[in-house]
PDB file of C-alpha atoms in Angstrom:
ATOM      1  CA  MET Z  12       1.765   9.344  10.767  1.00 97.00           C
ATOM      2  CA  ILE Z  13       3.873  12.482  10.773  1.00 98.00           C
ATOM      3  CA  ASP Z  14       7.403  11.572   9.631  1.00 98.00           C
ATOM      4  CA  VAL Z  15       9.929  14.421   9.970  1.00 98.00           C
ATOM      5  CA  ARG Z  16      13.007  14.229   7.744  1.00 98.00           C
ATOM      6  CA  PRO Z  17      15.610  16.635   9.171  1.00 98.00           C
ATOM      7  CA  PHE Z  18      17.307  18.986   6.737  1.00 98.00           C
ATOM      8  CA  ALA Z  19      20.711  17.719   7.914  1.00 98.00           C
ATOM      9  CA  SER Z  20      19.783  14.183   6.793  1.00 97.00           C
ATOM     10  CA  LEU Z  21      19.004  15.148   3.197  1.00 98.00           C
ATOM     11  CA  GLY Z  22      21.262  14.281   0.299  1.00 98.00           C
ATOM     12  CA  ALA Z  23      23.581  17.204  -0.474  1.00 96.00           C
ATOM     13  CA  VAL Z  24      25.883  18.453  -3.190  1.00 95.00           C
ATOM     14  CA  GLN Z  25      27.807  21.708  -3.313  1.00 96.00           C
ATOM     15  CA  ILE Z  26      29.716  23.025  -6.290  1.00 96.00           C
ATOM     16  CA  ASP Z  27      31.070  26.451  -7.167  1.00 96.00           C
ATOM     17  CA  TRP Z  28      27.672  28.008  -7.954  1.00 98.00           C
ATOM     18  CA  LEU Z  29      25.083  25.599  -6.505  1.00 98.00           C
ATOM     19  CA  ASN Z  30      24.272  24.374  -2.991  1.00 98.00           C
ATOM     20  CA  ALA Z  31      21.637  21.656  -3.358  1.00 98.00           C
ATOM     21  CA  HIS Z  32      19.823  19.421  -0.890  1.00 98.00           C
ATOM     22  CA  HIS Z  33      17.691  16.476  -2.020  1.00 98.00           C
ATOM     23  CA  HIS Z  34      14.680  15.266  -0.034  1.00 98.00           C
ATOM     24  CA  PHE Z  35      14.531  12.161  -2.265  1.00 98.00           C
ATOM     25  CA  SER Z  36      17.063  10.184  -4.283  1.00 98.00           C
ATOM     26  CA  PHE Z  37      18.445  12.363  -7.054  1.00 97.00           C
ATOM     27  CA  GLY Z  38      21.614  12.445  -9.133  1.00 94.00           C
ATOM     28  CA  HIS Z  39      24.511  10.903  -7.208  1.00 92.00           C
ATOM     29  CA  TYR Z  40      22.418  10.701  -4.016  1.00 96.00           C
ATOM     30  CA  HIS Z  41      20.578   7.397  -3.715  1.00 96.00           C
ATOM     31  CA  ASP Z  42      18.655   6.056  -0.742  1.00 96.00           C
ATOM     32  CA  PRO Z  43      16.221   3.214  -1.518  1.00 96.00           C
ATOM     33  CA  LYS Z  44      14.096   4.356   1.452  1.00 95.00           C
ATOM     34  CA  ARG Z  45      13.707   7.807  -0.088  1.00 97.00           C
ATOM     35  CA  MET Z  46      12.382   7.375  -3.609  1.00 98.00           C
ATOM     36  CA  GLY Z  47       9.474   9.799  -3.343  1.00 98.00           C
ATOM     37  CA  VAL Z  48       5.912   9.936  -2.073  1.00 98.00           C
ATOM     38  CA  GLY Z  49       3.383   8.527  -4.534  1.00 98.00           C
ATOM     39  CA  PRO Z  50       3.923  10.362  -7.855  1.00 98.00           C
ATOM     40  CA  LEU Z  51       6.045  13.002  -6.064  1.00 98.00           C
ATOM     41  CA  ARG Z  52       9.516  11.961  -7.162  1.00 98.00           C
ATOM     42  CA  VAL Z  53      11.870  14.910  -6.489  1.00 98.00           C
ATOM     43  CA  TRP Z  54      12.017  17.798  -4.025  1.00 98.00           C
ATOM     44  CA  ASN Z  55      15.261  19.744  -4.303  1.00 98.00           C
ATOM     45  CA  ASP Z  56      16.196  22.705  -2.105  1.00 98.00           C
ATOM     46  CA  ASP Z  57      18.619  24.743  -4.235  1.00 98.00           C
ATOM     47  CA  THR Z  58      20.618  27.897  -3.525  1.00 98.00           C
ATOM     48  CA  ILE Z  59      22.036  29.424  -6.705  1.00 98.00           C
ATOM     49  CA  LYS Z  60      24.747  32.088  -6.692  1.00 98.00           C
ATOM     50  CA  PRO Z  61      24.207  35.370  -8.574  1.00 98.00           C
ATOM     51  CA  LYS Z  62      24.784  35.423 -12.352  1.00 98.00           C
ATOM     52  CA  THR Z  63      24.914  31.607 -12.576  1.00 98.00           C
ATOM     53  CA  GLY Z  64      22.522  28.765 -13.197  1.00 98.00           C
ATOM     54  CA  PHE Z  65      21.616  25.631 -15.066  1.00 97.00           C
ATOM     55  CA  ASP Z  66      22.731  25.732 -18.708  1.00 98.00           C
ATOM     56  CA  PRO Z  67      20.463  24.187 -21.392  1.00 98.00           C
ATOM     57  CA  HIS Z  68      19.620  20.554 -20.644  1.00 98.00           C
ATOM     58  CA  PRO Z  69      16.788  18.162 -21.586  1.00 98.00           C
ATOM     59  CA  HIS Z  70      13.864  16.662 -19.680  1.00 98.00           C
ATOM     60  CA  ARG Z  71      11.143  14.231 -20.671  1.00 98.00           C
ATOM     61  CA  ASP Z  72       7.844  12.989 -19.192  1.00 98.00           C
ATOM     62  CA  MET Z  73       7.915  14.914 -15.915  1.00 98.00           C
ATOM     63  CA  GLU Z  74       5.929  17.768 -14.367  1.00 98.00           C
ATOM     64  CA  ILE Z  75       8.508  20.186 -12.914  1.00 98.00           C
ATOM     65  CA  ILE Z  76       7.265  22.842 -10.493  1.00 98.00           C
ATOM     66  CA  THR Z  77       9.575  25.570  -9.183  1.00 98.00           C
ATOM     67  CA  TYR Z  78       8.662  27.584  -6.085  1.00 97.00           C
ATOM     68  CA  VAL Z  79      10.952  30.589  -5.656  1.00 97.00           C
ATOM     69  CA  ARG Z  80      11.814  31.244  -2.003  1.00 97.00           C
ATOM     70  CA  LYS Z  81      14.202  34.157  -2.465  1.00 98.00           C
ATOM     71  CA  GLY Z  82      15.409  36.216  -5.418  1.00 98.00           C
ATOM     72  CA  ALA Z  83      14.210  35.217  -8.878  1.00 98.00           C
ATOM     73  CA  ILE Z  84      14.779  32.542 -11.520  1.00 98.00           C
ATOM     74  CA  THR Z  85      14.775  33.176 -15.274  1.00 98.00           C
ATOM     75  CA  HIS Z  86      13.544  30.374 -17.511  1.00 98.00           C
ATOM     76  CA  GLN Z  87      14.441  29.914 -21.185  1.00 98.00           C
ATOM     77  CA  ASP Z  88      13.506  26.984 -23.398  1.00 98.00           C
ATOM     78  CA  ARG Z  89      13.791  25.980 -27.045  1.00 97.00           C
ATOM     79  CA  LEU Z  90      10.037  26.263 -27.509  1.00 97.00           C
ATOM     80  CA  GLY Z  91      10.529  30.021 -27.268  1.00 97.00           C
ATOM     81  CA  ASN Z  92       9.272  30.467 -23.709  1.00 97.00           C
ATOM     82  CA  GLU Z  93      11.103  32.884 -21.440  1.00 97.00           C
ATOM     83  CA  GLY Z  94      10.104  34.356 -18.105  1.00 97.00           C
ATOM     84  CA  ARG Z  95      11.306  35.586 -14.727  1.00 98.00           C
ATOM     85  CA  THR Z  96       9.644  34.116 -11.621  1.00 98.00           C
ATOM     86  CA  VAL Z  97      10.150  36.009  -8.355  1.00 97.00           C
ATOM     87  CA  ALA Z  98      10.036  35.027  -4.683  1.00 95.00           C
ATOM     88  CA  GLY Z  99       6.681  33.621  -3.596  1.00 93.00           C
ATOM     89  CA  ASP Z 100       5.593  32.721  -7.131  1.00 95.00           C
ATOM     90  CA  VAL Z 101       5.563  29.477  -9.072  1.00 97.00           C
ATOM     91  CA  GLN Z 102       6.406  28.181 -12.529  1.00 98.00           C
ATOM     92  CA  VAL Z 103       5.433  24.851 -14.097  1.00 98.00           C
ATOM     93  CA  MET Z 104       7.172  23.042 -16.938  1.00 98.00           C
ATOM     94  CA  HIS Z 105       5.588  20.073 -18.704  1.00 98.00           C
ATOM     95  CA  ALA Z 106       8.546  18.081 -20.023  1.00 98.00           C
ATOM     96  CA  GLY Z 107       6.218  15.784 -21.963  1.00 98.00           C
ATOM     97  CA  THR Z 108       7.633  14.420 -25.209  1.00 98.00           C
ATOM     98  CA  GLY Z 109      10.809  16.402 -24.587  1.00 98.00           C
ATOM     99  CA  ILE Z 110      11.990  19.912 -23.766  1.00 98.00           C
ATOM    100  CA  VAL Z 111      15.386  21.613 -23.524  1.00 98.00           C
ATOM    101  CA  HIS Z 112      15.548  24.482 -21.060  1.00 98.00           C
ATOM    102  CA  ALA Z 113      17.867  26.615 -18.948  1.00 98.00           C
ATOM    103  CA  GLU Z 114      17.318  28.202 -15.526  1.00 98.00           C
ATOM    104  CA  TYR Z 115      19.458  31.180 -14.518  1.00 98.00           C
ATOM    105  CA  ASN Z 116      19.804  33.423 -11.515  1.00 98.00           C
ATOM    106  CA  LEU Z 117      20.399  36.719 -13.282  1.00 98.00           C
ATOM    107  CA  GLU Z 118      19.987  38.693 -10.046  1.00 98.00           C
ATOM    108  CA  ASP Z 119      22.611  40.400  -7.859  1.00 98.00           C
ATOM    109  CA  GLU Z 120      21.692  38.184  -4.888  1.00 98.00           C
ATOM    110  CA  GLU Z 121      21.401  34.473  -4.230  1.00 98.00           C
ATOM    111  CA  THR Z 122      18.265  32.758  -5.466  1.00 98.00           C
ATOM    112  CA  GLN Z 123      16.686  30.003  -3.396  1.00 98.00           C
ATOM    113  CA  ILE Z 124      14.149  27.610  -4.895  1.00 98.00           C
ATOM    114  CA  PHE Z 125      12.243  24.442  -4.209  1.00 98.00           C
ATOM    115  CA  GLN Z 126      12.149  22.372  -7.379  1.00 98.00           C
ATOM    116  CA  ILE Z 127       9.491  19.676  -7.273  1.00 98.00           C
ATOM    117  CA  TRP Z 128       9.145  16.881  -9.840  1.00 98.00           C
ATOM    118  CA  ILE Z 129       5.910  14.936 -10.154  1.00 98.00           C
ATOM    119  CA  ASN Z 130       5.488  11.941 -12.440  1.00 98.00           C
ATOM    120  CA  PRO Z 131       2.730  12.643 -14.996  1.00 98.00           C
ATOM    121  CA  ASP Z 132      -0.413  10.551 -15.364  1.00 98.00           C
ATOM    122  CA  ARG Z 133       0.942   9.185 -18.652  1.00 98.00           C
ATOM    123  CA  ALA Z 134       3.855   9.590 -21.041  1.00 98.00           C
ATOM    124  CA  GLY Z 135       3.729  11.750 -24.134  1.00 98.00           C
ATOM    125  CA  HIS Z 136       2.045  14.982 -23.077  1.00 98.00           C
ATOM    126  CA  GLU Z 137       2.759  18.072 -25.137  1.00 98.00           C
ATOM    127  CA  PRO Z 138       5.677  20.014 -23.602  1.00 98.00           C
ATOM    128  CA  GLY Z 139       5.057  23.494 -22.269  1.00 98.00           C
ATOM    129  CA  TRP Z 140       5.782  26.105 -19.627  1.00 98.00           C
ATOM    130  CA  GLY Z 141       3.854  28.636 -17.572  1.00 97.00           C
ATOM    131  CA  ALA Z 142       4.283  30.902 -14.549  1.00 96.00           C
ATOM    132  CA  MET Z 143       1.921  32.854 -12.360  1.00 93.00           C
ATOM    133  CA  SER Z 144       2.034  35.450  -9.628  1.00 89.00           C
ATOM    134  CA  PHE Z 145       0.011  34.720  -6.489  1.00 82.00           C
ATOM    135  CA  PRO Z 146      -0.655  38.048  -4.761  1.00 68.00           C
ATOM    136  CA  ASP Z 147      -3.677  36.489  -3.010  1.00 65.00           C
ATOM    137  CA  LYS Z 148      -1.605  33.904  -1.110  1.00 68.00           C
ATOM    138  CA  SER Z 149      -3.167  35.211   2.076  1.00 68.00           C
ATOM    139  CA  SER Z 150      -1.899  34.762   5.592  1.00 72.00           C
ATOM    140  CA  GLY Z 151      -3.419  31.875   7.503  1.00 77.00           C
ATOM    141  CA  SER Z 152      -4.763  29.650   4.732  1.00 85.00           C
ATOM    142  CA  PHE Z 153      -3.550  27.339   1.976  1.00 93.00           C
ATOM    143  CA  THR Z 154      -3.724  28.506  -1.645  1.00 93.00           C
ATOM    144  CA  THR Z 155      -3.622  26.000  -4.502  1.00 94.00           C
ATOM    145  CA  LEU Z 156      -0.715  27.034  -6.732  1.00 94.00           C
ATOM    146  CA  ALA Z 157      -0.587  24.205  -9.273  1.00 96.00           C
ATOM    147  CA  SER Z 158      -2.893  21.243  -9.665  1.00 97.00           C
ATOM    148  CA  GLY Z 159      -4.228  18.453 -11.786  1.00 97.00           C
ATOM    149  CA  ARG Z 160      -6.925  17.419  -9.318  1.00 96.00           C
ATOM    150  CA  PRO Z 161     -10.311  17.177 -11.074  1.00 92.00           C
ATOM    151  CA  ASP Z 162     -11.950  19.868  -8.927  1.00 91.00           C
ATOM    152  CA  ASP Z 163      -9.149  22.429  -9.302  1.00 92.00           C
ATOM    153  CA  LYS Z 164     -10.084  24.196 -12.521  1.00 80.00           C
ATOM    154  CA  ALA Z 165      -9.826  27.872 -11.549  1.00 77.00           C
ATOM    155  CA  SER Z 166      -8.084  30.231 -13.947  1.00 77.00           C
ATOM    156  CA  ASN Z 167      -5.622  31.301 -11.246  1.00 81.00           C
ATOM    157  CA  ILE Z 168      -4.207  27.774 -10.801  1.00 90.00           C
ATOM    158  CA  LEU Z 169      -1.379  26.442 -12.950  1.00 96.00           C
ATOM    159  CA  SER Z 170      -2.240  23.035 -14.392  1.00 96.00           C
ATOM    160  CA  ILE Z 171      -0.202  19.846 -14.097  1.00 98.00           C
ATOM    161  CA  HIS Z 172      -0.765  16.431 -15.658  1.00 97.00           C
ATOM    162  CA  GLN Z 173      -1.352  14.444 -12.470  1.00 98.00           C
ATOM    163  CA  ASN Z 174      -4.007  14.072  -9.780  1.00 97.00           C
ATOM    164  CA  ALA Z 175      -1.861  16.103  -7.388  1.00 98.00           C
ATOM    165  CA  ALA Z 176      -1.626  19.645  -6.100  1.00 98.00           C
ATOM    166  CA  VAL Z 177       1.066  22.059  -4.928  1.00 97.00           C
ATOM    167  CA  LEU Z 178      -0.178  24.438  -2.232  1.00 96.00           C
ATOM    168  CA  GLY Z 179       1.281  27.378  -0.353  1.00 95.00           C
ATOM    169  CA  ALA Z 180       0.475  29.177   2.885  1.00 94.00           C
ATOM    170  CA  LYS Z 181       1.995  32.294   4.441  1.00 93.00           C
ATOM    171  CA  LEU Z 182       2.023  32.276   8.257  1.00 94.00           C
ATOM    172  CA  LYS Z 183       3.100  34.729  10.904  1.00 94.00           C
ATOM    173  CA  THR Z 184       4.469  33.692  14.282  1.00 96.00           C
ATOM    174  CA  GLY Z 185       1.807  31.877  16.295  1.00 97.00           C
ATOM    175  CA  GLU Z 186      -0.629  31.463  13.414  1.00 95.00           C
ATOM    176  CA  GLU Z 187      -2.149  28.119  12.502  1.00 96.00           C
ATOM    177  CA  VAL Z 188      -3.461  26.695   9.265  1.00 96.00           C
ATOM    178  CA  THR Z 189      -5.472  23.499   8.884  1.00 96.00           C
ATOM    179  CA  TYR Z 190      -5.809  21.172   5.921  1.00 97.00           C
ATOM    180  CA  SER Z 191      -7.999  18.118   5.325  1.00 97.00           C
ATOM    181  CA  PHE Z 192      -6.914  15.199   3.160  1.00 98.00           C
ATOM    182  CA  ASP Z 193      -9.390  13.229   1.083  1.00 96.00           C
ATOM    183  CA  ASP Z 194      -9.438   9.460   1.579  1.00 96.00           C
ATOM    184  CA  GLY Z 195      -6.330   7.716   0.315  1.00 96.00           C
ATOM    185  CA  ARG Z 196      -4.267  10.877  -0.058  1.00 98.00           C
ATOM    186  CA  GLN Z 197      -1.028  11.949   1.611  1.00 98.00           C
ATOM    187  CA  GLY Z 198       1.137  15.028   1.803  1.00 98.00           C
ATOM    188  CA  TYR Z 199       4.697  16.282   1.922  1.00 99.00           C
ATOM    189  CA  LEU Z 200       5.413  19.761   3.245  1.00 98.00           C
ATOM    190  CA  VAL Z 201       8.323  22.042   4.044  1.00 98.00           C
ATOM    191  CA  SER Z 202       8.548  25.308   5.995  1.00 98.00           C
ATOM    192  CA  THR Z 203      10.801  27.859   4.304  1.00 97.00           C
ATOM    193  CA  ASP Z 204      12.064  30.057   7.147  1.00 97.00           C
ATOM    194  CA  ALA Z 205      10.929  29.014  10.627  1.00 98.00           C
ATOM    195  CA  ALA Z 206      10.216  25.994  12.789  1.00 98.00           C
ATOM    196  CA  ILE Z 207       6.673  24.616  12.762  1.00 98.00           C
ATOM    197  CA  GLU Z 208       4.551  22.015  14.501  1.00 98.00           C
ATOM    198  CA  VAL Z 209       2.401  19.634  12.447  1.00 98.00           C
ATOM    199  CA  ASN Z 210      -0.238  17.947  14.643  1.00 98.00           C
ATOM    200  CA  GLY Z 211       2.172  18.606  17.509  1.00 98.00           C
ATOM    201  CA  ALA Z 212       5.253  17.137  15.774  1.00 98.00           C
ATOM    202  CA  PHE Z 213       8.146  19.628  15.726  1.00 98.00           C
ATOM    203  CA  ALA Z 214      10.101  20.382  12.550  1.00 98.00           C
ATOM    204  CA  GLU Z 215      12.774  22.953  11.807  1.00 98.00           C
ATOM    205  CA  ALA Z 216      12.779  25.174   8.744  1.00 98.00           C
ATOM    206  CA  ARG Z 217      13.560  23.194   5.562  1.00 98.00           C
ATOM    207  CA  ASP Z 218      12.895  19.818   7.201  1.00 98.00           C
ATOM    208  CA  GLY Z 219      10.634  17.560   5.147  1.00 98.00           C
ATOM    209  CA  ILE Z 220       7.387  16.348   6.716  1.00 98.00           C
ATOM    210  CA  HIS Z 221       5.614  13.316   5.249  1.00 98.00           C
ATOM    211  CA  VAL Z 222       1.955  13.077   6.262  1.00 98.00           C
ATOM    212  CA  LEU Z 223       0.351   9.654   5.815  1.00 98.00           C
ATOM    213  CA  GLY Z 224      -2.915   8.290   7.184  1.00 97.00           C
ATOM    214  CA  GLU Z 225      -4.026  11.617   8.669  1.00 98.00           C
ATOM    215  CA  ASP Z 226      -7.462  12.996   7.860  1.00 97.00           C
ATOM    216  CA  ARG Z 227      -6.491  16.507   8.913  1.00 98.00           C
ATOM    217  CA  ILE Z 228      -3.400  18.440   9.899  1.00 98.00           C
ATOM    218  CA  THR Z 229      -2.905  21.637  11.860  1.00 98.00           C
ATOM    219  CA  VAL Z 230       0.316  23.535  11.153  1.00 98.00           C
ATOM    220  CA  LEU Z 231       1.500  25.981  13.817  1.00 98.00           C
ATOM    221  CA  ALA Z 232       4.156  28.527  12.829  1.00 97.00           C
ATOM    222  CA  LEU Z 233       6.824  29.227  15.448  1.00 98.00           C
ATOM    223  CA  GLY Z 234       8.119  32.127  13.344  1.00 98.00           C
ATOM    224  CA  ASP Z 235       7.182  33.975  10.147  1.00 95.00           C
ATOM    225  CA  THR Z 236       7.355  31.509   7.278  1.00 95.00           C
ATOM    226  CA  ASP Z 237       5.855  30.113   4.089  1.00 94.00           C
ATOM    227  CA  ILE Z 238       4.635  26.524   3.903  1.00 96.00           C
ATOM    228  CA  VAL Z 239       4.829  24.602   0.631  1.00 97.00           C
ATOM    229  CA  MET Z 240       2.937  21.311   0.437  1.00 98.00           C
ATOM    230  CA  VAL Z 241       2.255  18.645  -2.179  1.00 98.00           C
ATOM    231  CA  ASP Z 242      -0.986  16.633  -1.901  1.00 98.00           C
ATOM    232  CA  VAL Z 243      -0.900  13.321  -3.793  1.00 98.00           C
ATOM    233  CA  ALA Z 244      -2.815  10.056  -3.926  1.00 95.00           C
TER     234      ALA Z 244
END
């Protein structure tokens, strides 16, 4: 099954500094048919105006992955972590037993991010934060960006506390990338900038695509774009 969720159908909120779209129920947006995919609970598509952002606020028992599409995001937390993550790179925050953090767009341009929340494998992990640049995110293949799958132990992969993975691929117009799912696993993917076809099913940029019961997918790019995908059990 390839289930396309059009961008226009997503939950949306717009305030002075933030234009947010929610693939799954979040905040004031609630749809009982859209509560996540397995442990994937939140996928927010946020556009943040320059010199604004999310002031300090708490989280608990959640793995929060931020993929920066455009611009940069600056993280600060009360554990003393601080860092700037730029377009194409990823940061991971383990909310664990509790963390207070802020996320700011300190740039002179809009910042666009995907923020992905994954339920951890258990409550009570130690809180923490990390970010990594992925200069090897090569055209035409998927790169594992963050993972808690047992076989993903490379030093260039950010860890998360769940048997799940966040992957990225950079495609040029007309290129294809394939991906095989292990038994019992499913995926959710979004194209950042151009329309794509997933096993022949058409989706516009920023549409959500839920993949269930497919052993293998082939993604065809109809324009230059990045693909971000979560693989979960």
